[in-house]
Every structure is written in C-alpha cells, then in structure tokens.
Tab-separated table of C-alpha atoms in Angstrom:
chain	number	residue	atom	x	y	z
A	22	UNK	CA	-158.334	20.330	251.283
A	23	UNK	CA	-156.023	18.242	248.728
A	24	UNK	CA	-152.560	18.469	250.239
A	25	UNK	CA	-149.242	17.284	249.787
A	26	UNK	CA	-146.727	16.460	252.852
A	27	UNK	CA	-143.617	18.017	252.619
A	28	UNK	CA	-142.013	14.257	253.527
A	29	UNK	CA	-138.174	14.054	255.173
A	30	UNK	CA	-139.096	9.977	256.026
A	31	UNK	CA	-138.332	10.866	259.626
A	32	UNK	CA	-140.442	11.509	263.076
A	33	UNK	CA	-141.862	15.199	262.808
A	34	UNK	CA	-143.000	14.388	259.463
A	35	UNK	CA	-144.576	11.435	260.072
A	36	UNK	CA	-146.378	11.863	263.388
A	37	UNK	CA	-147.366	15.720	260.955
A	38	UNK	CA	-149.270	13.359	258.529
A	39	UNK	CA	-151.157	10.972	261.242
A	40	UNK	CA	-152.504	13.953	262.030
A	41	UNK	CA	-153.983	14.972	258.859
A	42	UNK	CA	-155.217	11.494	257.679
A	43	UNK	CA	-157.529	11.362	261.057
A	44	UNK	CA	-158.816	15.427	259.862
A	45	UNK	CA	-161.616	15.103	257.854
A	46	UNK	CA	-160.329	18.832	256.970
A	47	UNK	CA	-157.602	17.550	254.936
A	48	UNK	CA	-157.007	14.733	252.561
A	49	UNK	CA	-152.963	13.847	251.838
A	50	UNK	CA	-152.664	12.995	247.972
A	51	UNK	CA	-148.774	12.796	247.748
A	52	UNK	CA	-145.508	12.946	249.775
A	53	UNK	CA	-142.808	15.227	248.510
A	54	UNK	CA	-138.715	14.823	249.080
A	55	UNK	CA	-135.893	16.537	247.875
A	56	UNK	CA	-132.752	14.311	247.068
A	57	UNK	CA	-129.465	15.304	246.415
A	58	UNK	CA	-128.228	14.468	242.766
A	59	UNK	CA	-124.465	13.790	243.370
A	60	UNK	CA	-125.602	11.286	246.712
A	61	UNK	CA	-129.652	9.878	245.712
A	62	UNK	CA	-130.139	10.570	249.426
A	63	UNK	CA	-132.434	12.910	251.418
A	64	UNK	CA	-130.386	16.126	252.050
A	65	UNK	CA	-129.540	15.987	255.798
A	66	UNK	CA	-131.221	12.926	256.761
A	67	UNK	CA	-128.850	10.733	254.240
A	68	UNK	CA	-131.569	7.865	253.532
A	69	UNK	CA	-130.944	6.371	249.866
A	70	UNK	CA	-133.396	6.429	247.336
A	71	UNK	CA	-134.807	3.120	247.336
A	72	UNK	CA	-135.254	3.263	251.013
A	73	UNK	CA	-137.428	6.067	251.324
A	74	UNK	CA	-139.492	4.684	247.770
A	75	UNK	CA	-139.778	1.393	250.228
A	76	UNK	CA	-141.343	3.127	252.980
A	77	UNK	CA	-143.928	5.520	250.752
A	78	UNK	CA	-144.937	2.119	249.264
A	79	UNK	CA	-145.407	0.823	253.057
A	80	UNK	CA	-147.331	3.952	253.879
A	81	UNK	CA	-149.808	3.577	250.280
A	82	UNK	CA	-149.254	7.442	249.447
A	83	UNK	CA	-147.719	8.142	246.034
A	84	UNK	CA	-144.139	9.816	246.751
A	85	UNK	CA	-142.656	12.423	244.370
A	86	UNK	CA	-139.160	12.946	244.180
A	87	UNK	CA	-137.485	16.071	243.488
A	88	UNK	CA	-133.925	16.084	242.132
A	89	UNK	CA	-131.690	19.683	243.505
A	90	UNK	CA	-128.041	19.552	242.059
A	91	UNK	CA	-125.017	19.250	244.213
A	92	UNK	CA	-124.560	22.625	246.329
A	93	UNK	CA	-127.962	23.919	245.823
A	94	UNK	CA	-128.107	27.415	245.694
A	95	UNK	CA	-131.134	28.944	247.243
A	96	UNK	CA	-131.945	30.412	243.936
A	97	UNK	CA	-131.849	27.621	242.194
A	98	UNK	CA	-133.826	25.580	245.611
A	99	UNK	CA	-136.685	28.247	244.849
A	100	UNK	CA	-136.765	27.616	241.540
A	101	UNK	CA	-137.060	24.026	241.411
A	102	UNK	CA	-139.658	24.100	244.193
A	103	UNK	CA	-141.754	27.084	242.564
A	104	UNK	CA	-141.861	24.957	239.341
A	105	UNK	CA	-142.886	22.088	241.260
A	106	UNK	CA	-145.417	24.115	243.576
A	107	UNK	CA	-147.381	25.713	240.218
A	108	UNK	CA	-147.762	21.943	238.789
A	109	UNK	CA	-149.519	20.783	241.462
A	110	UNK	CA	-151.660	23.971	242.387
A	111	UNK	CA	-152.508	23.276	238.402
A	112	UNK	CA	-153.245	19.443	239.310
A	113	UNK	CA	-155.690	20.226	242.059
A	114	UNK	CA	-153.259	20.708	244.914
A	115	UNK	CA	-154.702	23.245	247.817
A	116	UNK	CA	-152.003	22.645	250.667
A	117	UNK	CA	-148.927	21.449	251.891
A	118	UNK	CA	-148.398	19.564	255.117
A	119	UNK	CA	-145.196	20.832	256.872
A	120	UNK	CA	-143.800	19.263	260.511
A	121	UNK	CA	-142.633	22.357	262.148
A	122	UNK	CA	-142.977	22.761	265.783
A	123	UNK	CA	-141.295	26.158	266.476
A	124	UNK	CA	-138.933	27.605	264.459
A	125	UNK	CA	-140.462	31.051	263.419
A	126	UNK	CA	-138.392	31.609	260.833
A	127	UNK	CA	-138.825	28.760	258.818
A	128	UNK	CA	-142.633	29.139	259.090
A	129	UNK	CA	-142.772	32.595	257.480
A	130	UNK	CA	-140.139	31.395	254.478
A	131	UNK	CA	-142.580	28.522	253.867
A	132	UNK	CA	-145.481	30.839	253.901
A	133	UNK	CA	-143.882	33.560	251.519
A	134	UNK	CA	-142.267	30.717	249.264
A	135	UNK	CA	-146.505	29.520	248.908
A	136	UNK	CA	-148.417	32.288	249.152
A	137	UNK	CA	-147.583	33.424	245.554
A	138	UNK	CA	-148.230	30.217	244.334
A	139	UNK	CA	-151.884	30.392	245.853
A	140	UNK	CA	-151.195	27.021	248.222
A	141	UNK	CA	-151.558	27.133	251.973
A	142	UNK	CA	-149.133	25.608	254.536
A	143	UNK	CA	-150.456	23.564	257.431
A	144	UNK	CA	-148.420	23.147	260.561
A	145	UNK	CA	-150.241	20.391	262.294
A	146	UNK	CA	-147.785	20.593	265.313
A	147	UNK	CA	-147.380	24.167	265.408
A	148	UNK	CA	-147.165	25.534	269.052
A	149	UNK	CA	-147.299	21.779	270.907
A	150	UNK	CA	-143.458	21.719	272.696
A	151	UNK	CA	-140.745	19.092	271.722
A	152	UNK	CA	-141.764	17.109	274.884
A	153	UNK	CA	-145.037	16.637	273.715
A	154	UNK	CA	-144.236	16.164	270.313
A	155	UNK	CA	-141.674	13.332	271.405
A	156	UNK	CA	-144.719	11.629	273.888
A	157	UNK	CA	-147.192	11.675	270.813
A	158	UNK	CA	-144.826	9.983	268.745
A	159	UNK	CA	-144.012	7.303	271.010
A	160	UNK	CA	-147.000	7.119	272.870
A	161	UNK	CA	-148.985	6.020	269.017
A	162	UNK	CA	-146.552	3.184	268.588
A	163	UNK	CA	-144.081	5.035	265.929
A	164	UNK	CA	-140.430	3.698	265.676
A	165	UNK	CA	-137.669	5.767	264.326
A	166	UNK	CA	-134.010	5.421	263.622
A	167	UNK	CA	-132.062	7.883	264.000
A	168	UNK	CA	-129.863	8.634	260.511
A	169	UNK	CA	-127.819	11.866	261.277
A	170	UNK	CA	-125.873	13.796	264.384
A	171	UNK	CA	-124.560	16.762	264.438
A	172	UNK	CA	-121.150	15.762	265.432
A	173	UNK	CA	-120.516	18.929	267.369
A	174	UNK	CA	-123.568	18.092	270.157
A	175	UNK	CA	-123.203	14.153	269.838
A	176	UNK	CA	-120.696	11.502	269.055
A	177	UNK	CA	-121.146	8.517	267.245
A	178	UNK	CA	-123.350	6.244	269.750
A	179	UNK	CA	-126.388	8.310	269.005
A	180	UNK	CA	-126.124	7.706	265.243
A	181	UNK	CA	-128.318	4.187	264.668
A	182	UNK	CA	-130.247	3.977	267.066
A	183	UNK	CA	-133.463	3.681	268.172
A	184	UNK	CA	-135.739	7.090	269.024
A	185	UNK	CA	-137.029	6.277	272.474
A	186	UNK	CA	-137.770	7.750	275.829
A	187	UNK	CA	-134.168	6.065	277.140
A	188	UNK	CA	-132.800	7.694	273.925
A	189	UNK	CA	-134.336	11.297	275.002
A	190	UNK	CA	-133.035	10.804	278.347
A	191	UNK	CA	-129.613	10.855	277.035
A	192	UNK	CA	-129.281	13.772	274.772
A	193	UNK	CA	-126.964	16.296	276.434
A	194	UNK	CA	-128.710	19.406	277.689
A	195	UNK	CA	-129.805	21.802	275.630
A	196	UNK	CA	-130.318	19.161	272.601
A	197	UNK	CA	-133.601	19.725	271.212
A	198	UNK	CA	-135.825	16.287	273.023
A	199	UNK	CA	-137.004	16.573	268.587
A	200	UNK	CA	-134.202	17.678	267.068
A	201	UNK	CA	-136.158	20.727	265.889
A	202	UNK	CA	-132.480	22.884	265.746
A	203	UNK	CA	-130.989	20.344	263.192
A	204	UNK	CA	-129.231	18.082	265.995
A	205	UNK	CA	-130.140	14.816	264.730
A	206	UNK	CA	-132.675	13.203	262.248
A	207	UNK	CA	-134.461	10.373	262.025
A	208	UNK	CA	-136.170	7.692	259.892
A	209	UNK	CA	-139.475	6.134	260.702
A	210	UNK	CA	-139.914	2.249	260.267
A	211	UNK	CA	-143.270	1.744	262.021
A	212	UNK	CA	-146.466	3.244	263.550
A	213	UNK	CA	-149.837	3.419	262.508
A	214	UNK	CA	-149.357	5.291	259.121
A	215	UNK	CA	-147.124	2.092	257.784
A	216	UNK	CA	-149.102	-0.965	257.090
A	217	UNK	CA	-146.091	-3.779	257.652
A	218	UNK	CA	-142.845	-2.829	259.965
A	219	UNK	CA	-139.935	-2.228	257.926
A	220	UNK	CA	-136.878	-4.160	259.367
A	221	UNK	CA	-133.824	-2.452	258.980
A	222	UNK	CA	-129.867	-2.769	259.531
A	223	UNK	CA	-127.080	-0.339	259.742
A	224	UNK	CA	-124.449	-1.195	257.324
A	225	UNK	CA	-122.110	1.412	258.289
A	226	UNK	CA	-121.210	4.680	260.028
A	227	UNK	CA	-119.551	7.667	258.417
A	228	UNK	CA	-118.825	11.337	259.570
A	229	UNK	CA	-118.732	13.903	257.028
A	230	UNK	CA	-118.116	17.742	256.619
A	231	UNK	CA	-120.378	19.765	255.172
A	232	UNK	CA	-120.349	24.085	254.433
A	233	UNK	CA	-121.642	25.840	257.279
A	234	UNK	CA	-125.080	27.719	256.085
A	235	UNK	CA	-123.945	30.634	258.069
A	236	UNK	CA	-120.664	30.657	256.958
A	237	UNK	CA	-117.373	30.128	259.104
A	238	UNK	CA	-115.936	26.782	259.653
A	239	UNK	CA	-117.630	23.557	258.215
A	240	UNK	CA	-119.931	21.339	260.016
A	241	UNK	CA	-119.285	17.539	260.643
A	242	UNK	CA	-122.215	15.046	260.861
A	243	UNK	CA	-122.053	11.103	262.021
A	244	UNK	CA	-124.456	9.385	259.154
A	245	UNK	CA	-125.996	5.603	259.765
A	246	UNK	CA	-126.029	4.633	256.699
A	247	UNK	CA	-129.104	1.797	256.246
A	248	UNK	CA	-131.089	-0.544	254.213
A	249	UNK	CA	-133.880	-2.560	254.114
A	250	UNK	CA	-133.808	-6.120	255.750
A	251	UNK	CA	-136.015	-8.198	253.074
C-alpha cells in the first residue's frame, strides 16, 4: 500500500514510520506537515521551516508542506486537507500513516475525514501503552528534543531537552510518559530512519498564549526555539 505519513518531525511520528518501512505491507512515498502561515512553523510543535525540510532530506522521503492561515478554522482545516487528500488518492496514494496511540477520538475524526476520500488510515501504534511506546523509541536508538510544554503541567526546564528515560522519570504524575494529551512535543534528530545525526542548539526560550480549543481561558506553552548546527 502507497502511503503518506502524516509527519509532526517529533517521536510518535517517527518511531510510526520505522514501523512501516520494515512492513513489506506498506511502502511510505511522502511525509506530510501542516505549517502555520503567519509563524513557517509546525502548529504546536513550533519547528521552523527549514528545520523540518533539513530533517526530511536526512530521512530521503520527499516532504510536502501544507500552508493553513493564521487561526485556522476547522472548516477551512478540512478543506485544505480534503483538497490535499483527493490529489494524492488521484496520484496513486492508498493510505496515510498516523502516530496515534490512544486517543479514540482523534482516531474516528481521522477515519471519517478519509473514508470519503477512499484512503485508509494506519495506526501502527494503536493499542501498545505510552510506556511501551517510550521503550521502543529509545530502546532503537531515536533521539528527540523536546520543542513545546504545556506551561500549565511543566515549567521551563523541560522545554530543550533531551527525551530520555531520566527525562520520563521526571514528568509530574499524571503527564502522559508520550505526551499523547498534548503535554509536550518533540523533535527527532537521530535513529535509524535518519541517515546522519542532526546536531542541534537551542537559541532561545519563549512562552506564549494561545486560544483554548475548548474555550475558557487561554493556554500558555514554553517553546525551544532551535536550529541546525552545520
């Protein structure tokens, strides 16, 4: 099955694709990321542009961006996306590569969203728990940064750093060991899907507010902002 990977740069997503490359089943032709138009960044995870375009050139799989104006609406998200979607099923495309662990939710919106379109989601880590998730990731030699906190669940020393087992160990109860609830996000610089380490710095931290989704107050995030060491 020709698929594309619904790519955020970070953990989930990649250890999601490692999968698929080693299943004969499926056969990853592109990466897919939305960016923000007023920013050039990933929404949420806050990677620029050019870093992300360094590290689909470091994994060899051709990355297509997708521009969504400033405050999105989800009419306009589904849109954009269903445009997108019918291109590719026209171009071949049979699947798209998703790197959800548990949220049911989110499954059945990407299933609806898709099955009009005539493409079928994969969930290659559907049903394994964030522990296990975390081990696989680790234990195949991935390293992550991690880009984004939700500043209401952690302060700014977990923004930067490195995704290890002495990182898990920290998190305050009841933070997802992934981050599958949106605490934090990450950005992959190694494993075995990138074919040269990419060396990175943090040039500086900044917390920003942001509409709360469901409404109420607004939510603050700590954001590492990085770049590429060349």
């Amino acid at each position: 099955m020709n698929c594309l990977m619904s790519w955020s740069g970070g953990k989930d997503s990649a250890l999601a694709l490692y999968r698929c490359i080693n299943d004969p089943n499926h056969s990853i032709v592109g990466l897919v990321t939305t960016i923000n138009s007023s920013t050039n960044r990933v929404s949420m995870h806050g990677v620029a542009l050019d870093v992300l375009k360094y590290q689909a050139d470091a994994i060899g799989i051709p990355l297509h961006v997708i521009t969504l104006p400033e405050n999105c609406s989800m009419d306009e998200y589904e849109s954009i996306m269903g445009a997108f979607m019918s291109r590719m099923k026209q171009d071949g495309v049979e699947g798209v590569v998703f790197g959800d662990i548990f949220l049911e939710d989110i499954r059945k919106y990407r299933e609806r969203q898709l099955e009009g379109i005539g493409i079928t989601p994969v969930f290659p880590l559907w049903g394994l728990t964030s522990a296990k998730v975390a081990r696989q990731f680790l234990d195949n030699h991935f390293k992550s940064i991690i880009t984004c906190v939700d500043s209401d669940l952690l302060d700014e020393s977990f923004v930067g750093q490195f995704y290890t087992s002495a990182y898990i160990e920290k998190l305050p109860g009841g933070v997802d060991p992934c981050g599958e609830n949106g605490e934090f996000h990450s950005f992959v610089t190694a494993g075995p899907i990138i074919q040269k380490p990419i060396e990175v710095k943090v040039i500086s931290k900044t917390r920003k507010e942001y509409p709360n989704p469901q409404g109420g107050n607004t939510k603050t995030f700590w954001f590492a902002d990085i770049a590429v060491s060349k």
